[in-house]
PDB file of C-alpha atoms in Angstrom:
ATOM      1  CA  MET A   1      15.951  -3.830  -9.919  1.00 44.00           C
ATOM      2  CA  LYS A   2      19.330  -3.859 -11.695  1.00 44.00           C
ATOM      3  CA  THR A   3      19.575  -0.109 -11.187  1.00 42.00           C
ATOM      4  CA  ILE A   4      18.929  -0.390  -7.439  1.00 41.00           C
ATOM      5  CA  LEU A   5      21.535  -3.138  -7.044  1.00 39.00           C
ATOM      6  CA  LYS A   6      24.019  -1.094  -9.034  1.00 40.00           C
ATOM      7  CA  LEU A   7      23.430   1.946  -6.837  1.00 40.00           C
ATOM      8  CA  SER A   8      23.709  -0.077  -3.635  1.00 41.00           C
ATOM      9  CA  PHE A   9      26.992  -1.651  -4.731  1.00 34.00           C
ATOM     10  CA  LEU A  10      28.611   1.671  -5.600  1.00 35.00           C
ATOM     11  CA  LEU A  11      27.223   3.794  -2.758  1.00 39.00           C
ATOM     12  CA  GLY A  12      30.078   3.105  -0.346  1.00 39.00           C
ATOM     13  CA  ILE A  13      32.703   4.066  -2.921  1.00 30.00           C
ATOM     14  CA  ALA A  14      30.809   7.199  -3.914  1.00 34.00           C
ATOM     15  CA  THR A  15      30.485   8.373  -0.321  1.00 37.00           C
ATOM     16  CA  LEU A  16      34.223   8.000   0.286  1.00 33.00           C
ATOM     17  CA  VAL A  17      35.046   9.906  -2.888  1.00 32.00           C
ATOM     18  CA  ALA A  18      32.606  12.677  -1.984  1.00 34.00           C
ATOM     19  CA  CYS A  19      34.148  13.096   1.457  1.00 38.00           C
ATOM     20  CA  GLY A  20      37.379  14.062  -0.250  1.00 38.00           C
ATOM     21  CA  GLY A  21      35.747  17.326  -1.293  1.00 39.00           C
ATOM     22  CA  ASN A  22      34.771  17.908  -4.906  1.00 40.00           C
ATOM     23  CA  ASP A  23      33.596  21.437  -5.686  1.00 40.00           C
ATOM     24  CA  LYS A  24      32.849  20.734  -9.337  1.00 37.00           C
ATOM     25  CA  LYS A  25      29.156  21.198 -10.096  1.00 37.00           C
ATOM     26  CA  GLU A  26      27.434  18.588 -12.226  1.00 34.00           C
ATOM     27  CA  GLU A  27      24.367  19.067 -14.395  1.00 44.00           C
ATOM     28  CA  ASP A  28      20.988  18.322 -12.858  1.00 55.00           C
ATOM     29  CA  ASN A  29      19.269  14.970 -13.351  1.00 60.00           C
ATOM     30  CA  ILE A  30      22.156  12.631 -14.056  1.00 57.00           C
ATOM     31  CA  ASP A  31      20.985   9.534 -15.940  1.00 59.00           C
ATOM     32  CA  VAL A  32      21.642   6.613 -13.591  1.00 50.00           C
ATOM     33  CA  GLU A  33      21.477   4.078 -16.430  1.00 54.00           C
ATOM     34  CA  LYS A  34      24.146   5.885 -18.468  1.00 60.00           C
ATOM     35  CA  ASN A  35      26.343   7.222 -15.680  1.00 60.00           C
ATOM     36  CA  PRO A  36      25.859   5.206 -12.454  1.00 58.00           C
ATOM     37  CA  MET A  37      29.219   6.184 -10.943  1.00 61.00           C
ATOM     38  CA  GLY A  38      28.631   9.884 -11.580  1.00 60.00           C
ATOM     39  CA  ALA A  39      25.183   9.624 -10.039  1.00 57.00           C
ATOM     40  CA  LEU A  40      26.499   7.818  -6.963  1.00 59.00           C
ATOM     41  CA  MET A  41      29.351  10.283  -6.487  1.00 63.00           C
ATOM     42  CA  LYS A  42      26.893  13.148  -6.505  1.00 60.00           C
ATOM     43  CA  MET A  43      24.559  11.291  -4.160  1.00 60.00           C
ATOM     44  CA  GLY A  44      27.397  10.713  -1.697  1.00 60.00           C
ATOM     45  CA  GLU A  45      28.361  14.377  -1.840  1.00 64.00           C
ATOM     46  CA  ASN A  46      24.810  15.531  -1.238  1.00 62.00           C
ATOM     47  CA  MET A  47      24.254  13.026   1.565  1.00 58.00           C
ATOM     48  CA  GLN A  48      27.251  14.500   3.378  1.00 62.00           C
ATOM     49  CA  LYS A  49      25.974  18.057   2.917  1.00 62.00           C
ATOM     50  CA  GLN A  50      22.461  17.026   3.930  1.00 56.00           C
ATOM     51  CA  ALA A  51      23.722  15.331   7.094  1.00 55.00           C
ATOM     52  CA  GLU A  52      25.630  18.465   8.137  1.00 60.00           C
ATOM     53  CA  LYS A  53      22.602  20.637   7.410  1.00 56.00           C
ATOM     54  CA  MET A  54      20.240  18.364   9.330  1.00 54.00           C
ATOM     55  CA  GLU A  55      22.585  18.225  12.323  1.00 58.00           C
ATOM     56  CA  LYS A  56      22.556  22.018  12.524  1.00 60.00           C
ATOM     57  CA  GLN A  57      18.782  22.212  12.140  1.00 53.00           C
ATOM     58  CA  GLN A  58      18.259  19.485  14.736  1.00 55.00           C
ATOM     59  CA  ALA A  59      20.197  21.567  17.258  1.00 54.00           C
ATOM     60  CA  GLU A  60      18.116  24.643  16.407  1.00 56.00           C
ATOM     61  CA  ARG A  61      14.881  22.665  16.767  1.00 51.00           C
ATOM     62  CA  LYS A  62      15.914  20.824  19.914  1.00 53.00           C
ATOM     63  CA  ASP A  63      12.705  21.585  21.802  1.00 52.00           C
ATOM     64  CA  ALA A  64      10.455  21.784  18.740  1.00 67.00           C
ATOM     65  CA  LYS A  65       7.359  19.666  18.265  1.00 80.00           C
ATOM     66  CA  ALA A  66       5.599  18.640  15.100  1.00 86.00           C
ATOM     67  CA  MET A  67       2.403  20.458  14.163  1.00 91.00           C
ATOM     68  CA  HIS A  68      -0.714  18.718  15.507  1.00 94.00           C
ATOM     69  CA  TYR A  69      -2.449  16.634  12.854  1.00 95.00           C
ATOM     70  CA  GLU A  70      -5.660  18.696  13.049  1.00 96.00           C
ATOM     71  CA  GLU A  71      -3.703  21.798  12.055  1.00 96.00           C
ATOM     72  CA  LEU A  72      -1.770  19.858   9.417  1.00 96.00           C
ATOM     73  CA  MET A  73      -5.027  18.707   7.809  1.00 97.00           C
ATOM     74  CA  LYS A  74      -5.815  22.320   6.898  1.00 96.00           C
ATOM     75  CA  TYR A  75      -3.038  22.169   4.285  1.00 97.00           C
ATOM     76  CA  LEU A  76      -4.477  19.162   2.441  1.00 98.00           C
ATOM     77  CA  PRO A  77      -6.054  19.824  -0.989  1.00 97.00           C
ATOM     78  CA  GLU A  78      -9.749  20.668  -0.919  1.00 96.00           C
ATOM     79  CA  SER A  79     -10.619  19.008  -4.225  1.00 97.00           C
ATOM     80  CA  VAL A  80      -9.348  17.306  -7.377  1.00 97.00           C
ATOM     81  CA  LYS A  81     -11.321  17.906 -10.568  1.00 95.00           C
ATOM     82  CA  GLY A  82     -13.399  14.860 -11.522  1.00 96.00           C
ATOM     83  CA  TYR A  83     -12.689  13.028  -8.251  1.00 98.00           C
ATOM     84  CA  GLU A  84     -14.735  12.598  -5.079  1.00 98.00           C
ATOM     85  CA  LYS A  85     -13.113  13.468  -1.771  1.00 98.00           C
ATOM     86  CA  GLU A  86     -13.171  11.113   1.205  1.00 98.00           C
ATOM     87  CA  GLU A  87     -12.914  12.121   4.857  1.00 97.00           C
ATOM     88  CA  PRO A  88      -9.376  13.290   5.751  1.00 97.00           C
ATOM     89  CA  LYS A  89      -7.499  11.431   8.476  1.00 97.00           C
ATOM     90  CA  GLY A  90      -4.479  12.192  10.615  1.00 97.00           C
ATOM     91  CA  GLU A  91      -2.408  11.375  13.665  1.00 96.00           C
ATOM     92  CA  SER A  92       0.327  12.805  15.866  1.00 94.00           C
ATOM     93  CA  VAL A  93       3.034  10.671  17.463  1.00 89.00           C
ATOM     94  CA  GLU A  94       5.307  11.640  20.356  1.00 86.00           C
ATOM     95  CA  MET A  95       8.106   9.608  21.862  1.00 81.00           C
ATOM     96  CA  SER A  96      11.316  10.292  23.720  1.00 74.00           C
ATOM     97  CA  GLY A  97      13.139  13.086  21.891  1.00 68.00           C
ATOM     98  CA  MET A  98      11.017  12.795  18.755  1.00 75.00           C
ATOM     99  CA  SER A  99       7.593  13.730  17.410  1.00 81.00           C
ATOM    100  CA  PHE A 100       5.936  13.739  14.003  1.00 86.00           C
ATOM    101  CA  SER A 101       2.453  14.175  12.568  1.00 93.00           C
ATOM    102  CA  SER A 102       0.654  13.062   9.434  1.00 95.00           C
ATOM    103  CA  ALA A 103      -2.519  14.026   7.594  1.00 97.00           C
ATOM    104  CA  ASN A 104      -3.930  12.301   4.542  1.00 98.00           C
ATOM    105  CA  VAL A 105      -6.897  12.360   2.197  1.00 98.00           C
ATOM    106  CA  ARG A 106      -8.086  10.076  -0.608  1.00 98.00           C
ATOM    107  CA  PHE A 107      -9.840  11.051  -3.829  1.00 98.00           C
ATOM    108  CA  THR A 108     -11.688   8.503  -5.977  1.00 98.00           C
ATOM    109  CA  LYS A 109     -13.143   8.302  -9.491  1.00 97.00           C
ATOM    110  CA  GLY A 110     -14.556   4.866 -10.270  1.00 96.00           C
ATOM    111  CA  ASN A 111     -11.651   2.447  -9.935  1.00 96.00           C
ATOM    112  CA  ASP A 112      -9.111   5.265  -9.926  1.00 97.00           C
ATOM    113  CA  ASP A 113      -7.799   6.863  -6.780  1.00 97.00           C
ATOM    114  CA  ILE A 114      -5.330   9.506  -5.640  1.00 98.00           C
ATOM    115  CA  ASN A 115      -3.873   9.567  -2.149  1.00 98.00           C
ATOM    116  CA  VAL A 116      -2.316  12.697  -0.663  1.00 98.00           C
ATOM    117  CA  ASN A 117      -0.249  12.438   2.494  1.00 97.00           C
ATOM    118  CA  LEU A 118       1.404  15.305   4.393  1.00 97.00           C
ATOM    119  CA  LEU A 119       3.930  14.673   7.164  1.00 92.00           C
ATOM    120  CA  ASP A 120       5.619  17.044   9.584  1.00 90.00           C
ATOM    121  CA  TYR A 121       9.069  15.821  10.641  1.00 80.00           C
ATOM    122  CA  ASN A 122       9.909  18.940  12.667  1.00 74.00           C
ATOM    123  CA  ALA A 123      11.165  16.919  15.631  1.00 53.00           C
ATOM    124  CA  ALA A 124      12.304  13.852  13.687  1.00 51.00           C
ATOM    125  CA  MET A 125      14.968  15.252  11.370  1.00 58.00           C
ATOM    126  CA  SER A 126      16.822  11.949  10.989  1.00 58.00           C
ATOM    127  CA  MET A 127      13.706  10.386   9.452  1.00 57.00           C
ATOM    128  CA  TYR A 128      13.346  13.303   7.039  1.00 60.00           C
ATOM    129  CA  SER A 129      17.010  13.113   6.061  1.00 61.00           C
ATOM    130  CA  MET A 130      16.760   9.439   5.129  1.00 59.00           C
ATOM    131  CA  ALA A 131      13.632  10.073   3.070  1.00 59.00           C
ATOM    132  CA  THR A 132      15.144  12.899   1.024  1.00 63.00           C
ATOM    133  CA  ALA A 133      18.827  11.970   0.635  1.00 61.00           C
ATOM    134  CA  MET A 134      18.594  11.110  -3.067  1.00 61.00           C
ATOM    135  CA  TRP A 135      16.615  14.078  -4.384  1.00 66.00           C
ATOM    136  CA  ALA A 136      19.299  16.741  -4.270  1.00 60.00           C
ATOM    137  CA  SER A 137      21.547  14.504  -6.354  1.00 61.00           C
ATOM    138  CA  GLY A 138      19.586  15.203  -9.527  1.00 67.00           C
ATOM    139  CA  PHE A 139      18.984  11.565 -10.443  1.00 73.00           C
ATOM    140  CA  LYS A 140      17.162  10.463 -13.574  1.00 84.00           C
ATOM    141  CA  ILE A 141      16.076   6.897 -14.325  1.00 87.00           C
ATOM    142  CA  ASP A 142      14.504   5.829 -17.616  1.00 91.00           C
ATOM    143  CA  ASN A 143      14.115   2.172 -18.521  1.00 93.00           C
ATOM    144  CA  SER A 144      11.497  -0.219 -19.891  1.00 94.00           C
ATOM    145  CA  GLU A 145       9.652  -0.316 -16.566  1.00 95.00           C
ATOM    146  CA  GLU A 146       9.699   3.240 -15.240  1.00 95.00           C
ATOM    147  CA  THR A 147      10.761   6.839 -15.537  1.00 94.00           C
ATOM    148  CA  ALA A 148      11.846   8.718 -12.435  1.00 91.00           C
ATOM    149  CA  GLN A 149      13.729  11.910 -11.727  1.00 89.00           C
ATOM    150  CA  SER A 150      14.352  14.758  -9.321  1.00 86.00           C
ATOM    151  CA  VAL A 151      11.860  17.605  -9.590  1.00 89.00           C
ATOM    152  CA  SER A 152      11.432  21.142  -8.245  1.00 87.00           C
ATOM    153  CA  ILE A 153       8.183  23.118  -8.265  1.00 87.00           C
ATOM    154  CA  ALA A 154       9.280  26.165  -6.217  1.00 85.00           C
ATOM    155  CA  ASP A 155      11.998  27.458  -3.891  1.00 82.00           C
ATOM    156  CA  ASN A 156      12.505  25.048  -0.987  1.00 81.00           C
ATOM    157  CA  ILE A 157      10.016  22.607  -2.552  1.00 87.00           C
ATOM    158  CA  ASN A 158      11.883  19.778  -4.263  1.00 85.00           C
ATOM    159  CA  GLY A 159      11.385  16.074  -4.666  1.00 88.00           C
ATOM    160  CA  TRP A 160      11.072  12.977  -6.805  1.00 90.00           C
ATOM    161  CA  GLU A 161       8.541  11.892  -9.441  1.00 94.00           C
ATOM    162  CA  THR A 162       7.962   8.359 -10.720  1.00 95.00           C
ATOM    163  CA  LEU A 163       5.796   6.805 -13.437  1.00 97.00           C
ATOM    164  CA  GLN A 164       5.435   3.051 -13.909  1.00 97.00           C
ATOM    165  CA  LYS A 165       5.099   2.653 -17.679  1.00 96.00           C
ATOM    166  CA  LYS A 166       3.031  -0.542 -17.740  1.00 96.00           C
ATOM    167  CA  SER A 167       0.743  -0.168 -14.731  1.00 97.00           C
ATOM    168  CA  LYS A 168       0.424   3.645 -15.078  1.00 97.00           C
ATOM    169  CA  ASP A 169       0.930   4.021 -11.331  1.00 98.00           C
ATOM    170  CA  ALA A 170       2.562   7.342 -10.503  1.00 98.00           C
ATOM    171  CA  SER A 171       3.890   9.202  -7.497  1.00 96.00           C
ATOM    172  CA  LEU A 172       5.197  12.631  -6.587  1.00 96.00           C
ATOM    173  CA  ILE A 173       7.119  13.151  -3.349  1.00 92.00           C
ATOM    174  CA  LEU A 174       8.073  16.670  -2.272  1.00 92.00           C
ATOM    175  CA  GLY A 175      10.173  17.947   0.602  1.00 88.00           C
ATOM    176  CA  VAL A 176       9.136  21.364   1.918  1.00 88.00           C
ATOM    177  CA  ASN A 177      11.619  23.532   3.811  1.00 82.00           C
ATOM    178  CA  ASP A 178      13.544  20.516   5.162  1.00 79.00           C
ATOM    179  CA  ARG A 179      10.607  19.724   7.424  1.00 85.00           C
ATOM    180  CA  PHE A 180       7.418  18.662   5.633  1.00 91.00           C
ATOM    181  CA  LEU A 181       7.017  15.734   3.261  1.00 89.00           C
ATOM    182  CA  VAL A 182       4.207  15.619   0.689  1.00 95.00           C
ATOM    183  CA  THR A 183       3.409  12.315  -1.018  1.00 95.00           C
ATOM    184  CA  ILE A 184       0.871  12.107  -3.850  1.00 98.00           C
ATOM    185  CA  GLU A 185       0.199   8.682  -5.350  1.00 98.00           C
ATOM    186  CA  GLY A 186      -2.357   7.388  -7.815  1.00 98.00           C
ATOM    187  CA  ASN A 187      -3.182   4.978 -10.607  1.00 98.00           C
ATOM    188  CA  ASN A 188      -4.122   5.312 -14.282  1.00 97.00           C
ATOM    189  CA  GLN A 189      -1.852   8.319 -14.865  1.00 97.00           C
ATOM    190  CA  LYS A 190      -0.017   9.247 -18.085  1.00 96.00           C
ATOM    191  CA  ASN A 191       2.414  11.478 -16.192  1.00 96.00           C
ATOM    192  CA  THR A 192       2.656  13.402 -12.922  1.00 96.00           C
ATOM    193  CA  ASP A 193       1.165  16.664 -14.235  1.00 97.00           C
ATOM    194  CA  LEU A 194      -2.073  16.259 -12.257  1.00 97.00           C
ATOM    195  CA  PHE A 195      -0.102  15.580  -9.093  1.00 97.00           C
ATOM    196  CA  LYS A 196       1.903  18.768  -9.603  1.00 96.00           C
ATOM    197  CA  GLU A 197      -1.352  20.698  -9.996  1.00 97.00           C
ATOM    198  CA  ILE A 198      -2.593  19.192  -6.734  1.00 97.00           C
ATOM    199  CA  ALA A 199       0.638  20.147  -4.971  1.00 96.00           C
ATOM    200  CA  LYS A 200       0.394  23.711  -6.268  1.00 94.00           C
ATOM    201  CA  SER A 201      -3.200  23.935  -5.001  1.00 95.00           C
ATOM    202  CA  MET A 202      -1.932  23.270  -1.474  1.00 95.00           C
ATOM    203  CA  ASP A 203      -0.587  26.205   0.533  1.00 93.00           C
ATOM    204  CA  LEU A 204       2.934  24.806   0.556  1.00 93.00           C
ATOM    205  CA  LYS A 205       4.546  28.243   0.318  1.00 90.00           C
ATOM    206  CA  LYS A 206       3.124  29.029   3.745  1.00 92.00           C
ATOM    207  CA  LEU A 207       4.749  25.874   5.076  1.00 90.00           C
ATOM    208  CA  THR A 208       8.135  27.019   3.759  1.00 86.00           C
ATOM    209  CA  GLY A 209       7.950  29.909   6.214  1.00 83.00           C
ATOM    210  CA  LEU A 210       7.393  27.725   9.283  1.00 77.00           C
TER     211      LEU A 210
END
């Protein structure tokens, strides 16, 4: 909680500094606890770049629609070793000037479960931008409650992994080609290795070409 408050307090300053134009590259995964100002400066810089990129892509995808949920469901994982698969679900939403779709599936093993959710933000770029603003900043958080950091598993597939140290709840969120968002969450996990295996079992590389 202290980390979040610290980031919120400094965000405005960092954004103003970033707008001044700083071409110096910083190392990946800046430790927020040790260098909050450096982390916020990089976040502000990347938010500006991301906003410009999204504005351009929004213009290019002006008449685009999100993939229908039935098609999106084909990209969900077929199985997870040791877990039972439940029936996949999905939905597509259209409104004035915006559309998005989601598909999800749940895997269970006794009291343990893993949820996989795939969203297509093709015609809702502003929503995607808000969800992914922090990842490109290379954040790293490590305290008594959690570990969290930016992660990349392939070209155009980057995101954020989190492990709650006491509850063993974990999550992996991946952005694919500035359009799709993959969220994998589960309990009783020592790390996010299983989630990365699940992500790699999905045909995400095909999605990067869409």
